[in-house]
Coordinates of C-alpha atoms and ligand atoms in Angstrom, one line a residue:
M67 CA 124.7 152.4 118.4
S68 CA 123.3 149.2 119.8
V69 CA 120.2 147.7 118.5
L70 CA 119.5 146.7 122.1
N71 CA 119.0 150.3 123.1
Q72 CA 115.7 152.1 123.8
K73 CA 113.9 153.6 120.9
T74 CA 111.3 156.3 120.3
I75 CA 109.8 157.8 117.2
N76 CA 111.7 160.6 115.2
E77 CA 108.8 163.1 115.0
N78 CA 105.3 163.7 116.0
I79 CA 102.6 161.5 114.4
N80 CA 99.1 162.9 114.0
L81 CA 96.1 160.7 113.3
E82 CA 92.4 161.3 113.6
G83 CA 89.2 159.2 113.4
I84 CA 86.3 157.8 115.3
G85 CA 86.3 155.3 118.1
L86 CA 84.9 151.8 117.3
H87 CA 82.8 151.6 120.4
S88 CA 82.1 155.2 121.4
G89 CA 81.7 156.6 117.8
L90 CA 83.5 159.7 119.1
Q91 CA 85.9 161.6 116.9
A92 CA 89.4 161.9 118.4
N93 CA 92.7 163.5 117.4
L94 CA 95.7 161.4 118.4
T95 CA 99.3 162.7 118.5
I96 CA 102.2 160.3 119.2
K97 CA 105.2 162.3 120.4
P98 CA 108.9 161.1 120.9
A99 CA 109.9 160.7 124.6
E100 CA 113.1 160.4 126.6
P101 CA 114.6 157.0 127.6
N102 CA 112.9 155.2 130.6
T103 CA 109.7 157.2 130.0
G104 CA 107.8 154.1 128.7
I105 CA 104.5 154.5 126.9
I106 CA 102.3 157.2 128.4
F107 CA 98.8 158.3 127.5
K108 CA 97.5 161.9 128.1
R109 CA 93.9 163.0 127.8
T110 CA 94.4 166.6 126.4
D111 CA 90.7 167.3 126.7
L112 CA 90.9 167.1 130.5
K113 CA 92.7 169.9 132.5
E114 CA 93.9 167.7 135.3
N115 CA 94.6 164.1 136.3
N116 CA 94.9 163.4 132.7
I117 CA 97.8 161.0 132.6
I118 CA 97.0 157.4 132.1
I119 CA 99.7 154.7 132.2
P120 CA 99.1 151.6 130.0
N121 CA 99.7 149.0 132.8
I122 CA 97.9 145.7 133.4
F123 CA 96.7 146.9 136.8
N124 CA 95.2 150.0 135.2
V125 CA 92.9 147.9 132.9
S126 CA 89.4 148.9 134.0
S127 CA 87.5 146.9 131.4
A128 CA 88.6 144.3 128.9
I129 CA 85.3 143.3 127.4
F130 CA 85.4 143.7 123.6
C131 CA 88.4 146.2 123.9
T132 CA 91.0 147.1 126.4
T133 CA 90.2 150.3 128.5
I134 CA 92.8 151.8 130.8
S135 CA 92.0 154.2 133.6
N136 CA 93.8 156.4 136.2
A137 CA 92.8 156.9 139.9
S138 CA 90.7 159.8 138.9
D139 CA 88.6 157.6 136.6
A140 CA 89.9 159.2 133.4
S141 CA 90.0 156.5 130.8
I142 CA 91.1 155.6 127.3
S143 CA 89.6 152.7 125.5
T144 CA 90.7 150.5 122.6
V145 CA 94.4 151.0 123.2
E146 CA 95.3 147.5 122.1
H147 CA 96.0 148.0 118.2
L148 CA 98.1 151.0 118.9
M149 CA 100.0 149.2 121.7
G150 CA 100.5 146.2 119.4
A151 CA 102.0 148.4 116.7
L152 CA 104.3 150.1 119.3
Y153 CA 105.4 146.7 120.6
G154 CA 106.0 145.2 117.2
M155 CA 107.9 148.3 116.0
G156 CA 110.1 148.2 119.0
I157 CA 109.1 151.6 120.4
D158 CA 110.0 151.8 124.1
N159 CA 109.2 155.4 124.8
A160 CA 106.3 157.7 123.5
L161 CA 103.8 160.2 124.8
I162 CA 100.4 159.7 123.2
E163 CA 98.1 162.6 123.4
I164 CA 94.4 162.1 122.7
D165 CA 91.6 164.6 123.0
N166 CA 88.7 162.0 123.7
Q167 CA 88.0 158.8 125.4
E168 CA 88.8 156.3 122.6
V169 CA 91.8 155.7 120.3
P170 CA 90.6 156.0 116.7
I171 CA 89.8 152.6 115.2
L172 CA 91.1 153.8 111.7
D173 CA 90.8 150.7 109.4
G174 CA 90.3 148.3 112.3
S175 CA 93.9 147.0 112.1
A176 CA 97.3 148.3 113.3
Q177 CA 98.5 149.0 109.7
P178 CA 97.8 152.8 109.9
F179 CA 99.9 153.1 113.1
V180 CA 102.7 151.0 111.6
K181 CA 102.8 153.0 108.4
A182 CA 102.9 156.3 110.3
I183 CA 105.8 155.1 112.5
S184 CA 107.7 153.8 109.5
K185 CA 107.1 157.2 107.8
V186 CA 108.6 159.4 110.6
G187 CA 111.3 156.7 111.4
I188 CA 112.7 155.5 114.7
R189 CA 115.3 157.2 116.9
N190 CA 117.8 155.1 119.0
S191 CA 119.1 156.2 122.4
N192 CA 122.0 155.2 124.6
A193 CA 119.9 153.6 127.2
P194 CA 119.8 149.8 127.3
I195 CA 116.3 148.1 127.0
K196 CA 114.7 146.3 129.8
I197 CA 112.9 143.0 129.2
I198 CA 110.7 140.9 131.4
K199 CA 111.8 137.3 131.3
I200 CA 109.3 134.7 132.3
E201 CA 110.7 132.3 134.8
K202 CA 107.8 129.9 135.6
K203 CA 104.9 128.5 133.6
I204 CA 101.6 130.2 134.6
E205 CA 98.1 129.2 133.3
F206 CA 94.8 130.8 133.5
N207 CA 91.5 129.4 132.3
D208 CA 88.0 130.4 132.2
G209 CA 85.9 127.4 131.0
K210 CA 87.1 126.5 127.6
K211 CA 89.2 129.6 127.3
I212 CA 92.8 128.8 128.2
I213 CA 96.0 130.9 128.2
S214 CA 99.5 130.1 129.5
I215 CA 102.9 131.7 129.5
E216 CA 106.1 129.8 130.0
P217 CA 109.9 130.5 129.7
S218 CA 111.6 130.7 126.4
K219 CA 115.2 131.4 125.4
V220 CA 115.2 134.8 123.5
S221 CA 111.9 135.1 121.8
L222 CA 108.3 135.9 122.4
D223 CA 106.2 133.2 120.8
I224 CA 102.4 133.6 120.5
D225 CA 100.5 130.4 119.7
F226 CA 96.9 131.3 119.3
E227 CA 93.8 129.3 118.3
L228 CA 90.2 130.4 118.0
Q229 CA 87.2 128.2 117.5
Y230 CA 84.0 129.6 116.1
E231 CA 80.8 127.8 115.4
N232 CA 80.5 130.0 112.3
K233 CA 81.8 127.8 109.5
L234 CA 83.5 130.5 107.6
I235 CA 85.7 131.5 110.6
G236 CA 85.8 127.9 112.1
T237 CA 89.0 126.9 113.8
Q238 CA 92.0 129.0 113.0
R239 CA 95.5 128.7 114.6
N240 CA 98.7 130.6 114.0
V241 CA 102.1 130.8 115.7
V242 CA 104.1 134.0 115.5
K243 CA 107.6 134.7 116.8
V244 CA 107.2 138.4 117.7
Y245 CA 110.9 139.3 117.3
E246 CA 111.6 137.3 114.2
S247 CA 108.5 136.6 112.1
D248 CA 107.3 139.0 109.4
L249 CA 104.5 140.8 111.2
T250 CA 102.8 142.4 108.1
D251 CA 99.8 140.0 108.2
I252 CA 99.5 140.5 112.0
Y253 CA 99.5 144.4 111.6
N254 CA 97.1 144.3 108.6
S255 CA 94.4 142.1 110.2
R256 CA 91.2 143.9 111.1
T257 CA 88.9 143.4 114.0
F258 CA 85.8 141.4 113.2
C259 CA 82.4 140.4 114.4
L260 CA 79.4 138.2 113.4
Y261 CA 76.5 140.0 111.7
E262 CA 74.1 138.6 114.3
D263 CA 76.1 140.1 117.1
I264 CA 75.9 143.7 115.9
Q265 CA 72.6 144.4 117.5
K266 CA 73.7 142.8 120.8
L267 CA 76.9 145.1 120.8
K268 CA 74.7 148.2 120.0
D269 CA 72.3 147.3 122.9
M270 CA 75.2 147.2 125.2
G271 CA 76.2 150.8 124.0
L272 CA 79.1 149.4 122.0
A273 CA 80.2 149.4 118.4
K274 CA 78.6 152.9 117.7
G275 CA 81.4 153.7 115.3
G276 CA 81.6 150.3 113.8
S277 CA 81.2 149.9 110.0
L278 CA 82.6 147.9 107.0
D279 CA 85.3 150.5 106.8
N280 CA 86.8 149.4 110.1
A281 CA 85.6 145.8 110.8
I282 CA 85.2 142.6 109.0
V283 CA 81.5 141.5 109.3
V284 CA 80.8 137.8 108.8
K285 CA 77.1 136.8 107.9
D286 CA 76.8 133.0 107.8
N287 CA 79.2 131.9 105.0
K288 CA 79.8 135.3 103.7
I289 CA 82.2 138.2 104.3
M290 CA 80.2 141.3 104.0
N291 CA 83.1 143.6 103.2
N292 CA 83.4 143.9 99.4
E293 CA 87.2 143.5 99.5
G294 CA 87.1 140.3 101.3
L295 CA 89.9 139.2 103.6
R296 CA 93.4 140.7 103.6
N297 CA 95.1 137.4 104.5
E298 CA 94.0 133.7 104.9
K299 CA 94.2 133.7 108.7
E300 CA 93.0 137.3 109.2
F301 CA 90.7 136.4 112.1
V302 CA 93.3 134.6 114.3
N303 CA 96.0 137.1 113.2
H304 CA 93.9 139.9 114.6
K305 CA 93.6 138.0 117.9
I306 CA 97.4 137.8 117.9
L307 CA 97.7 141.5 117.3
D308 CA 95.2 142.1 120.2
C309 CA 97.4 139.8 122.3
M310 CA 100.6 141.6 121.5
G311 CA 99.0 144.9 122.4
D312 CA 97.6 143.6 125.8
L313 CA 101.0 142.0 126.6
Y314 CA 102.7 145.3 126.1
L315 CA 100.6 146.5 129.1
A316 CA 103.2 144.6 131.2
G317 CA 105.3 147.7 130.6
Y318 CA 108.2 146.1 128.8
K319 CA 108.8 143.6 126.1
I320 CA 108.5 140.0 127.2
I321 CA 110.6 136.9 126.7
G322 CA 108.3 133.9 127.0
K323 CA 105.9 131.7 125.2
I324 CA 102.1 132.3 125.1
V325 CA 99.8 129.5 124.2
C326 CA 96.2 130.5 124.0
S327 CA 92.9 128.9 123.0
Q328 CA 89.8 131.1 122.5
G329 CA 91.1 133.9 124.6
G330 CA 90.9 137.7 124.4
H331 CA 91.6 140.9 126.1
K332 CA 90.2 139.7 129.5
L333 CA 92.0 136.4 129.5
T334 CA 95.3 138.0 128.6
N335 CA 94.9 140.6 131.4
Q336 CA 94.0 137.9 134.0
L337 CA 97.0 135.9 133.1
L338 CA 99.4 138.9 133.4
R339 CA 97.9 139.8 136.7
K340 CA 98.6 136.3 138.0
V341 CA 102.2 136.4 136.7
F342 CA 103.0 139.8 138.2
L343 CA 101.6 139.1 141.6
D344 CA 104.5 136.9 142.4
K345 CA 108.0 138.0 141.9
N346 CA 109.3 134.5 141.4
N347 CA 107.4 134.2 138.2
F348 CA 109.5 136.6 136.2
S349 CA 112.7 138.7 136.3
L350 CA 113.2 142.2 134.8
I351 CA 116.5 142.3 133.0
E352 CA 118.5 145.1 131.5
I353 CA 120.0 143.8 128.3
K354 CA 123.5 145.2 127.5
E355 CA 125.1 144.0 124.4
K356 CA 128.3 143.1 126.2
S357 CA 126.5 140.8 128.6
L358 CA 125.0 138.7 125.8
P359 CA 126.8 135.8 124.1
H360 CA 128.1 136.9 120.8
A361 CA 126.1 134.3 118.9
I362 CA 122.9 135.9 120.2
I363 CA 123.9 139.4 119.3
N364 CA 124.6 138.3 115.7
K365 CA 121.3 136.6 115.4
S366 CA 118.9 138.7 113.4
S367 CA 116.3 137.4 115.9
L368 CA 117.1 140.3 118.1
R369 CA 116.8 142.8 115.3
S370 CA 113.4 143.9 116.4
I371 CA 113.6 143.3 120.2
A372 CA 114.8 146.7 120.7
Ligands
ZN360 ZN1 91.3 144.1 118.2

């Protein structure tokens, strides 16, 4: 069976926990789905109009987390870490049922999703994968925040930099090849915030479920979590995870190169909206093994594309 065929999970995955921003308890079930289904969310606490497609044009808010909504205003927030895990693990098709408005934050990273997917295993199909190939360089900026995407040969590269005035976070940069690099540090990296921003977030009605169990909190030169950091570049690595999750809202895996400085959910979404407004910017290709040069098939670089 081809490694370039669509994949789903072998069995149902059940996870539960509170939402980072809503503080609400939710049960999440990820179910296997047929080829060409894509990733679909379903709010099981709502009787009708409860299907929500994770698509860039369905993003109703991208401030502090990514929220997707349908035409009836049913929404699901904080989808990005789960979407990042599905992207990295090569899951093309899955039905995600949730009985509340926010995906559980769990430990603040994608690790619990990745572990759960690894535990049940991945099922291959006979249907070839589809991939979005970026054909033109597109840029989007908002003041000092800059993001661009440009063509690449067979990889998705994410080159991300963040710059914080806080000295402990400071300037961090990392470059990841999504289909080739070991993504362990990306999956493990937790969401983070500055201690002084917690009250601001709470005043905005956000971070109601936030705690040291699901976020890194930085106060001046100190990490408030007893266990410290999980890896040296945990801050920027988490931003790369967010970026992967937000990119997967394009609907398919992408071949291209992202360069981003100081971006986040909103900037990634604005870039993708710009890309997909013009059909000349990209092409949607169906990858069949026989249509690829042999050298590429043999490259382990394509191991996790599918
Ligand atoms: Zn995040």
